[in-house]
PDB file of C-alpha atoms in Angstrom:
ATOM      1  CA  MET A   5      80.319 267.674 -18.655  1.00 89.00           C
ATOM      2  CA  ASN A   6      82.997 270.335 -18.539  1.00 95.00           C
ATOM      3  CA  ILE A   7      86.654 270.516 -19.520  1.00 98.00           C
ATOM      4  CA  PHE A   8      87.949 269.686 -16.001  1.00 98.00           C
ATOM      5  CA  ARG A   9      85.741 266.634 -15.719  1.00 97.00           C
ATOM      6  CA  LEU A  10      86.691 265.436 -19.213  1.00 98.00           C
ATOM      7  CA  CYS A  11      90.416 265.910 -18.548  1.00 98.00           C
ATOM      8  CA  GLY A  12      89.993 264.142 -15.202  1.00 98.00           C
ATOM      9  CA  ASP A  13      88.324 261.163 -16.837  1.00 98.00           C
ATOM     10  CA  LEU A  14      90.920 261.002 -19.596  1.00 98.00           C
ATOM     11  CA  SER A  15      93.698 261.207 -17.028  1.00 98.00           C
ATOM     12  CA  HIS A  16      92.072 258.355 -15.100  1.00 98.00           C
ATOM     13  CA  LEU A  17      91.733 256.315 -18.280  1.00 98.00           C
ATOM     14  CA  LEU A  18      95.336 257.043 -19.233  1.00 98.00           C
ATOM     15  CA  ALA A  19      96.535 255.878 -15.803  1.00 98.00           C
ATOM     16  CA  ILE A  20      94.691 252.581 -16.033  1.00 98.00           C
ATOM     17  CA  LEU A  21      95.873 251.901 -19.579  1.00 97.00           C
ATOM     18  CA  LEU A  22      99.466 252.913 -18.731  1.00 98.00           C
ATOM     19  CA  LEU A  23      99.525 250.347 -15.958  1.00 98.00           C
ATOM     20  CA  LEU A  24      98.219 247.566 -18.193  1.00 98.00           C
ATOM     21  CA  PHE A  25     100.701 248.602 -20.876  1.00 97.00           C
ATOM     22  CA  LYS A  26     103.601 248.550 -18.411  1.00 97.00           C
ATOM     23  CA  ILE A  27     102.760 245.103 -17.100  1.00 98.00           C
ATOM     24  CA  TRP A  28     102.152 243.674 -20.558  1.00 96.00           C
ATOM     25  CA  LYS A  29     105.220 245.236 -22.177  1.00 96.00           C
ATOM     26  CA  THR A  30     107.697 244.331 -19.421  1.00 96.00           C
ATOM     27  CA  ARG A  31     105.925 241.023 -18.682  1.00 97.00           C
ATOM     28  CA  SER A  32     106.269 242.022 -15.057  1.00 97.00           C
ATOM     29  CA  CYS A  33     104.291 243.690 -12.303  1.00 97.00           C
ATOM     30  CA  ALA A  34     107.352 244.463 -10.174  1.00 96.00           C
ATOM     31  CA  GLY A  35     106.868 247.597  -8.097  1.00 96.00           C
ATOM     32  CA  ILE A  36     103.079 247.536  -8.433  1.00 98.00           C
ATOM     33  CA  SER A  37     100.971 247.009  -5.336  1.00 98.00           C
ATOM     34  CA  GLY A  38      98.490 244.186  -5.854  1.00 98.00           C
ATOM     35  CA  LYS A  39      96.661 245.421  -2.776  1.00 98.00           C
ATOM     36  CA  THR A  40      96.041 248.854  -4.266  1.00 98.00           C
ATOM     37  CA  GLN A  41      94.840 247.173  -7.473  1.00 98.00           C
ATOM     38  CA  LEU A  42      92.538 244.929  -5.467  1.00 98.00           C
ATOM     39  CA  LEU A  43      91.143 247.971  -3.633  1.00 98.00           C
ATOM     40  CA  PHE A  44      90.481 249.799  -6.912  1.00 98.00           C
ATOM     41  CA  THR A  45      88.675 246.739  -8.230  1.00 98.00           C
ATOM     42  CA  ILE A  46      86.481 246.713  -5.120  1.00 98.00           C
ATOM     43  CA  VAL A  47      85.886 250.461  -5.625  1.00 98.00           C
ATOM     44  CA  TYR A  48      84.773 250.111  -9.248  1.00 98.00           C
ATOM     45  CA  THR A  49      82.659 247.044  -8.515  1.00 98.00           C
ATOM     46  CA  ALA A  50      80.829 248.722  -5.629  1.00 98.00           C
ATOM     47  CA  ARG A  51      80.311 251.992  -7.509  1.00 97.00           C
ATOM     48  CA  TYR A  52      79.435 250.743 -10.974  1.00 96.00           C
ATOM     49  CA  LEU A  53      76.774 248.246  -9.942  1.00 95.00           C
ATOM     50  CA  ASP A  54      74.494 251.095 -11.020  1.00 93.00           C
ATOM     51  CA  LEU A  55      75.232 250.025 -14.599  1.00 94.00           C
ATOM     52  CA  PHE A  56      72.316 247.665 -14.006  1.00 92.00           C
ATOM     53  CA  THR A  57      69.980 250.164 -12.361  1.00 90.00           C
ATOM     54  CA  SER A  58      70.453 253.551 -14.005  1.00 89.00           C
ATOM     55  CA  PHE A  59      71.557 254.885 -17.337  1.00 90.00           C
ATOM     56  CA  VAL A  60      73.276 258.274 -17.604  1.00 90.00           C
ATOM     57  CA  SER A  61      74.879 258.329 -21.055  1.00 92.00           C
ATOM     58  CA  VAL A  62      76.713 256.076 -23.505  1.00 95.00           C
ATOM     59  CA  TYR A  63      79.967 257.810 -22.510  1.00 96.00           C
ATOM     60  CA  ASN A  64      79.285 257.107 -18.844  1.00 95.00           C
ATOM     61  CA  SER A  65      78.442 253.427 -19.364  1.00 95.00           C
ATOM     62  CA  VAL A  66      81.355 252.780 -21.711  1.00 97.00           C
ATOM     63  CA  MET A  67      83.845 254.340 -19.285  1.00 98.00           C
ATOM     64  CA  LYS A  68      82.459 252.305 -16.395  1.00 97.00           C
ATOM     65  CA  ILE A  69      82.769 249.098 -18.396  1.00 98.00           C
ATOM     66  CA  VAL A  70      86.325 249.997 -19.447  1.00 98.00           C
ATOM     67  CA  PHE A  71      87.359 250.747 -15.834  1.00 98.00           C
ATOM     68  CA  LEU A  72      85.814 247.512 -14.591  1.00 98.00           C
ATOM     69  CA  THR A  73      87.321 245.390 -17.355  1.00 98.00           C
ATOM     70  CA  ALA A  74      90.759 246.985 -17.007  1.00 98.00           C
ATOM     71  CA  SER A  75      90.833 246.557 -13.231  1.00 98.00           C
ATOM     72  CA  TYR A  76      89.859 242.885 -13.386  1.00 98.00           C
ATOM     73  CA  GLY A  77      92.356 242.471 -16.228  1.00 98.00           C
ATOM     74  CA  THR A  78      95.083 244.016 -14.081  1.00 98.00           C
ATOM     75  CA  LEU A  79      94.286 241.621 -11.236  1.00 98.00           C
ATOM     76  CA  TYR A  80      94.414 238.694 -13.671  1.00 98.00           C
ATOM     77  CA  LEU A  81      97.852 239.774 -14.910  1.00 98.00           C
ATOM     78  CA  MET A  82      99.185 240.369 -11.394  1.00 98.00           C
ATOM     79  CA  PHE A  83      97.821 237.368  -9.553  1.00 98.00           C
ATOM     80  CA  TYR A  84      97.748 234.804 -12.343  1.00 98.00           C
ATOM     81  CA  LYS A  85      99.650 235.433 -15.570  1.00 98.00           C
ATOM     82  CA  PHE A  86     102.681 237.243 -14.160  1.00 98.00           C
ATOM     83  CA  LYS A  87     102.302 236.132 -10.559  1.00 98.00           C
ATOM     84  CA  PRO A  88     106.013 235.176 -10.133  1.00 98.00           C
ATOM     85  CA  THR A  89     106.986 238.815 -10.787  1.00 98.00           C
ATOM     86  CA  TYR A  90     104.647 240.172  -8.102  1.00 97.00           C
ATOM     87  CA  ASP A  91     106.729 241.652  -5.309  1.00 95.00           C
ATOM     88  CA  HIS A  92     104.493 240.654  -2.411  1.00 94.00           C
ATOM     89  CA  ASN A  93     107.171 240.993   0.257  1.00 96.00           C
ATOM     90  CA  HIS A  94     107.151 244.755  -0.189  1.00 96.00           C
ATOM     91  CA  ASP A  95     103.363 244.920  -0.505  1.00 97.00           C
ATOM     92  CA  SER A  96     102.720 244.558   3.197  1.00 96.00           C
ATOM     93  CA  PHE A  97     100.184 247.277   3.946  1.00 97.00           C
ATOM     94  CA  ARG A  98      97.200 245.903   5.885  1.00 97.00           C
ATOM     95  CA  ILE A  99      94.210 246.711   3.688  1.00 98.00           C
ATOM     96  CA  LEU A 100      91.627 245.837   6.325  1.00 98.00           C
ATOM     97  CA  TYR A 101      92.766 249.035   8.065  1.00 98.00           C
ATOM     98  CA  LEU A 102      91.372 250.854   5.028  1.00 98.00           C
ATOM     99  CA  ILE A 103      88.352 248.704   4.143  1.00 98.00           C
ATOM    100  CA  VAL A 104      86.812 248.530   7.627  1.00 98.00           C
ATOM    101  CA  PRO A 105      86.917 252.291   8.405  1.00 98.00           C
ATOM    102  CA  ALA A 106      85.622 253.106   4.886  1.00 98.00           C
ATOM    103  CA  LEU A 107      82.750 250.673   5.394  1.00 98.00           C
ATOM    104  CA  VAL A 108      81.914 251.993   8.858  1.00 98.00           C
ATOM    105  CA  LEU A 109      82.058 255.604   7.664  1.00 98.00           C
ATOM    106  CA  SER A 110      79.766 254.816   4.733  1.00 98.00           C
ATOM    107  CA  PHE A 111      77.085 253.784   7.230  1.00 98.00           C
ATOM    108  CA  ILE A 112      77.573 256.962   9.272  1.00 98.00           C
ATOM    109  CA  ILE A 113      77.959 259.674   6.629  1.00 97.00           C
ATOM    110  CA  VAL A 114      75.712 258.804   3.696  1.00 96.00           C
ATOM    111  CA  HIS A 115      72.998 260.654   1.759  1.00 93.00           C
ATOM    112  CA  VAL A 116      70.269 257.992   1.984  1.00 93.00           C
ATOM    113  CA  TYR A 117      70.083 254.557   3.566  1.00 95.00           C
ATOM    114  CA  THR A 118      69.748 252.256   0.581  1.00 94.00           C
ATOM    115  CA  VAL A 119      72.057 249.404  -0.370  1.00 95.00           C
ATOM    116  CA  MET A 120      73.128 251.081  -3.607  1.00 94.00           C
ATOM    117  CA  GLU A 121      73.779 254.422  -1.929  1.00 94.00           C
ATOM    118  CA  ILE A 122      75.842 252.855   0.865  1.00 97.00           C
ATOM    119  CA  LEU A 123      77.868 250.878  -1.692  1.00 97.00           C
ATOM    120  CA  TRP A 124      78.438 254.052  -3.710  1.00 96.00           C
ATOM    121  CA  THR A 125      79.499 255.975  -0.590  1.00 97.00           C
ATOM    122  CA  PHE A 126      81.778 253.119   0.497  1.00 98.00           C
ATOM    123  CA  SER A 127      83.427 253.229  -2.942  1.00 98.00           C
ATOM    124  CA  ILE A 128      84.052 256.973  -2.636  1.00 98.00           C
ATOM    125  CA  TYR A 129      85.678 256.611   0.816  1.00 98.00           C
ATOM    126  CA  LEU A 130      87.698 253.556  -0.169  1.00 98.00           C
ATOM    127  CA  GLU A 131      88.936 255.178  -3.370  1.00 98.00           C
ATOM    128  CA  ALA A 132      90.254 258.123  -1.365  1.00 98.00           C
ATOM    129  CA  VAL A 133      92.734 255.879   0.455  1.00 98.00           C
ATOM    130  CA  ALA A 134      93.184 253.016  -2.015  1.00 98.00           C
ATOM    131  CA  ILE A 135      96.550 254.329  -3.193  1.00 98.00           C
ATOM    132  CA  MET A 136      98.111 253.991   0.275  1.00 98.00           C
ATOM    133  CA  PRO A 137      99.483 250.439  -0.205  1.00 98.00           C
ATOM    134  CA  GLN A 138     101.115 251.575  -3.462  1.00 98.00           C
ATOM    135  CA  LEU A 139     102.687 254.664  -1.871  1.00 97.00           C
ATOM    136  CA  PHE A 140     103.768 252.513   1.076  1.00 97.00           C
ATOM    137  CA  MET A 141     105.408 250.092  -1.345  1.00 97.00           C
ATOM    138  CA  VAL A 142     107.277 252.912  -3.118  1.00 96.00           C
ATOM    139  CA  SER A 143     108.480 254.199   0.243  1.00 95.00           C
ATOM    140  CA  ARG A 144     109.623 250.702   1.286  1.00 94.00           C
ATOM    141  CA  THR A 145     111.557 249.999  -1.900  1.00 93.00           C
ATOM    142  CA  GLY A 146     112.669 253.647  -2.086  1.00 93.00           C
ATOM    143  CA  GLU A 147     112.095 253.922  -5.822  1.00 92.00           C
ATOM    144  CA  ALA A 148     109.638 253.593  -8.658  1.00 94.00           C
ATOM    145  CA  GLU A 149     110.121 252.832 -12.317  1.00 94.00           C
ATOM    146  CA  THR A 150     109.519 255.820 -14.569  1.00 94.00           C
ATOM    147  CA  ILE A 151     106.399 254.364 -16.134  1.00 95.00           C
ATOM    148  CA  THR A 152     105.030 253.572 -12.681  1.00 96.00           C
ATOM    149  CA  SER A 153     105.660 257.216 -11.787  1.00 97.00           C
ATOM    150  CA  HIS A 154     103.723 258.342 -14.870  1.00 97.00           C
ATOM    151  CA  TYR A 155     100.905 256.007 -13.831  1.00 98.00           C
ATOM    152  CA  LEU A 156     100.782 257.491 -10.327  1.00 98.00           C
ATOM    153  CA  PHE A 157     100.911 261.035 -11.655  1.00 98.00           C
ATOM    154  CA  ALA A 158      98.003 260.460 -14.049  1.00 98.00           C
ATOM    155  CA  LEU A 159      96.032 258.702 -11.317  1.00 98.00           C
ATOM    156  CA  GLY A 160      96.610 261.521  -8.832  1.00 98.00           C
ATOM    157  CA  SER A 161      95.825 264.231 -11.390  1.00 98.00           C
ATOM    158  CA  TYR A 162      92.424 262.707 -12.064  1.00 98.00           C
ATOM    159  CA  ARG A 163      90.955 263.539  -8.651  1.00 97.00           C
ATOM    160  CA  ALA A 164      92.688 266.931  -8.546  1.00 98.00           C
ATOM    161  CA  LEU A 165      90.977 267.759 -11.869  1.00 98.00           C
ATOM    162  CA  TYR A 166      87.696 266.537 -10.403  1.00 98.00           C
ATOM    163  CA  ILE A 167      88.073 269.108  -7.618  1.00 98.00           C
ATOM    164  CA  LEU A 168      88.243 271.845 -10.270  1.00 98.00           C
ATOM    165  CA  ASN A 169      85.189 270.230 -11.887  1.00 97.00           C
ATOM    166  CA  TRP A 170      83.274 270.403  -8.571  1.00 97.00           C
ATOM    167  CA  ILE A 171      84.166 274.076  -8.126  1.00 97.00           C
ATOM    168  CA  TYR A 172      83.014 274.746 -11.683  1.00 97.00           C
ATOM    169  CA  ARG A 173      79.788 272.781 -11.158  1.00 95.00           C
ATOM    170  CA  TYR A 174      79.083 274.628  -7.940  1.00 95.00           C
ATOM    171  CA  TYR A 175      79.120 277.973  -9.749  1.00 96.00           C
ATOM    172  CA  THR A 176      77.406 276.875 -12.957  1.00 95.00           C
ATOM    173  CA  GLU A 177      74.900 274.237 -11.781  1.00 92.00           C
ATOM    174  CA  ASP A 178      74.660 274.802  -8.034  1.00 91.00           C
ATOM    175  CA  PHE A 179      75.826 271.182  -7.755  1.00 89.00           C
ATOM    176  CA  LEU A 180      77.430 270.279  -4.437  1.00 91.00           C
ATOM    177  CA  ASP A 181      78.136 266.872  -2.923  1.00 93.00           C
ATOM    178  CA  TRP A 182      80.198 267.120   0.228  1.00 95.00           C
ATOM    179  CA  ILE A 183      80.902 263.397   0.388  1.00 96.00           C
ATOM    180  CA  THR A 184      82.754 263.315  -2.933  1.00 96.00           C
ATOM    181  CA  ILE A 185      84.378 266.694  -2.327  1.00 97.00           C
ATOM    182  CA  MET A 186      85.855 265.835   1.089  1.00 98.00           C
ATOM    183  CA  ALA A 187      86.948 262.376  -0.050  1.00 98.00           C
ATOM    184  CA  GLY A 188      88.409 263.859  -3.233  1.00 98.00           C
ATOM    185  CA  ILE A 189      90.416 266.380  -1.255  1.00 98.00           C
ATOM    186  CA  VAL A 190      91.799 263.647   1.031  1.00 98.00           C
ATOM    187  CA  GLN A 191      92.629 261.552  -2.029  1.00 98.00           C
ATOM    188  CA  THR A 192      94.496 264.415  -3.698  1.00 98.00           C
ATOM    189  CA  ILE A 193      96.404 265.348  -0.520  1.00 98.00           C
ATOM    190  CA  LEU A 194      97.754 261.790  -0.311  1.00 98.00           C
ATOM    191  CA  TYR A 195      99.479 262.350  -3.657  1.00 97.00           C
ATOM    192  CA  CYS A 196     101.103 265.685  -2.761  1.00 96.00           C
ATOM    193  CA  ASP A 197     104.442 264.211  -1.681  1.00 93.00           C
ATOM    194  CA  PHE A 198     104.521 262.126  -4.789  1.00 95.00           C
ATOM    195  CA  PHE A 199     103.616 265.096  -7.048  1.00 96.00           C
ATOM    196  CA  TYR A 200     106.559 266.987  -5.588  1.00 95.00           C
ATOM    197  CA  LEU A 201     108.986 264.142  -6.286  1.00 94.00           C
ATOM    198  CA  TYR A 202     107.530 263.632  -9.752  1.00 95.00           C
ATOM    199  CA  ILE A 203     107.997 267.266 -10.736  1.00 95.00           C
ATOM    200  CA  THR A 204     111.453 267.650  -9.198  1.00 94.00           C
ATOM    201  CA  LYS A 205     112.846 264.301 -10.400  1.00 91.00           C
ATOM    202  CA  VAL A 206     110.915 262.391 -13.045  1.00 91.00           C
ATOM    203  CA  LEU A 207     110.185 265.390 -15.255  1.00 91.00           C
ATOM    204  CA  LYS A 208     113.894 266.180 -15.236  1.00 92.00           C
ATOM    205  CA  GLY A 209     114.624 262.753 -16.614  1.00 90.00           C
ATOM    206  CA  LYS A 210     115.712 261.204 -13.348  1.00 89.00           C
ATOM    207  CA  ARG A 211     114.427 257.998 -11.864  1.00 88.00           C
ATOM    208  CA  LEU A 212     112.158 258.449  -8.885  1.00 90.00           C
ATOM    209  CA  SER A 213     114.182 257.445  -5.853  1.00 88.00           C
ATOM    210  CA  LEU A 214     113.687 258.533  -2.301  1.00 83.00           C
ATOM    211  CA  PRO A 215     116.464 260.252  -0.386  1.00 74.00           C
TER     212      PRO A 215
ATOM    213  CA  GLY B 270      71.229 269.870  -7.773  1.00 37.00           C
ATOM    214  CA  ASN B 271      70.476 266.623  -6.018  1.00 45.00           C
ATOM    215  CA  PRO B 272      73.704 264.595  -5.905  1.00 45.00           C
ATOM    216  CA  LYS B 273      71.783 261.397  -5.223  1.00 48.00           C
ATOM    217  CA  GLU B 274      70.150 261.646  -8.607  1.00 53.00           C
ATOM    218  CA  GLY B 275      73.254 263.063 -10.257  1.00 53.00           C
ATOM    219  CA  LYS B 276      75.719 260.159 -10.153  1.00 82.00           C
ATOM    220  CA  ASP B 277      76.721 261.311 -13.580  1.00 90.00           C
ATOM    221  CA  GLU B 278      80.373 261.323 -12.556  1.00 94.00           C
ATOM    222  CA  LEU B 279      82.666 258.347 -12.708  1.00 95.00           C
TER     223      LEU B 279
END
């Protein structure tokens, strides 16, 4: 554990809790992509099945359980409790275009051929692109609520901080995993446009709207 | 470091 990793995890946790808070407080999931949330739930489920097979630390297990619970909770709020507020007309990204390539790639570029390892690899690839339906939705509606922007910023920062963590781990522990690094870089690049808009608009107190 | 045994990240 190092400071970059810890900040990354906390940023990730903050993002997930911000989203739940937003939906609960406004009693609405308007502007949130249910498809992105579904993809994240698939990601956590595929990756954290190792809760049953390996133990790393209490911190690790607790965070995994929180991420899993929060993501299923978010789906429950979006597709059941506040379903009438879900803006599905604007959430039209085809997620099979993301799931199928991620699955295929996880059979091609993978460390070892075991079910758990392929599921883990699939989760890494899918996570890298899981935000695309949400970004697509923002671009279709041309705007995002401020709290949604904070959510996206925290979520994007998490993987960027993980990149710093990987650089740090490379120098201090000789730890290197190209699968997570490449996927993490792709994931962070996808947020770049958004980061720019966030810094130039939201931080100056303006609502995020596209030109 | 063997990343397969690592999996200590979230």
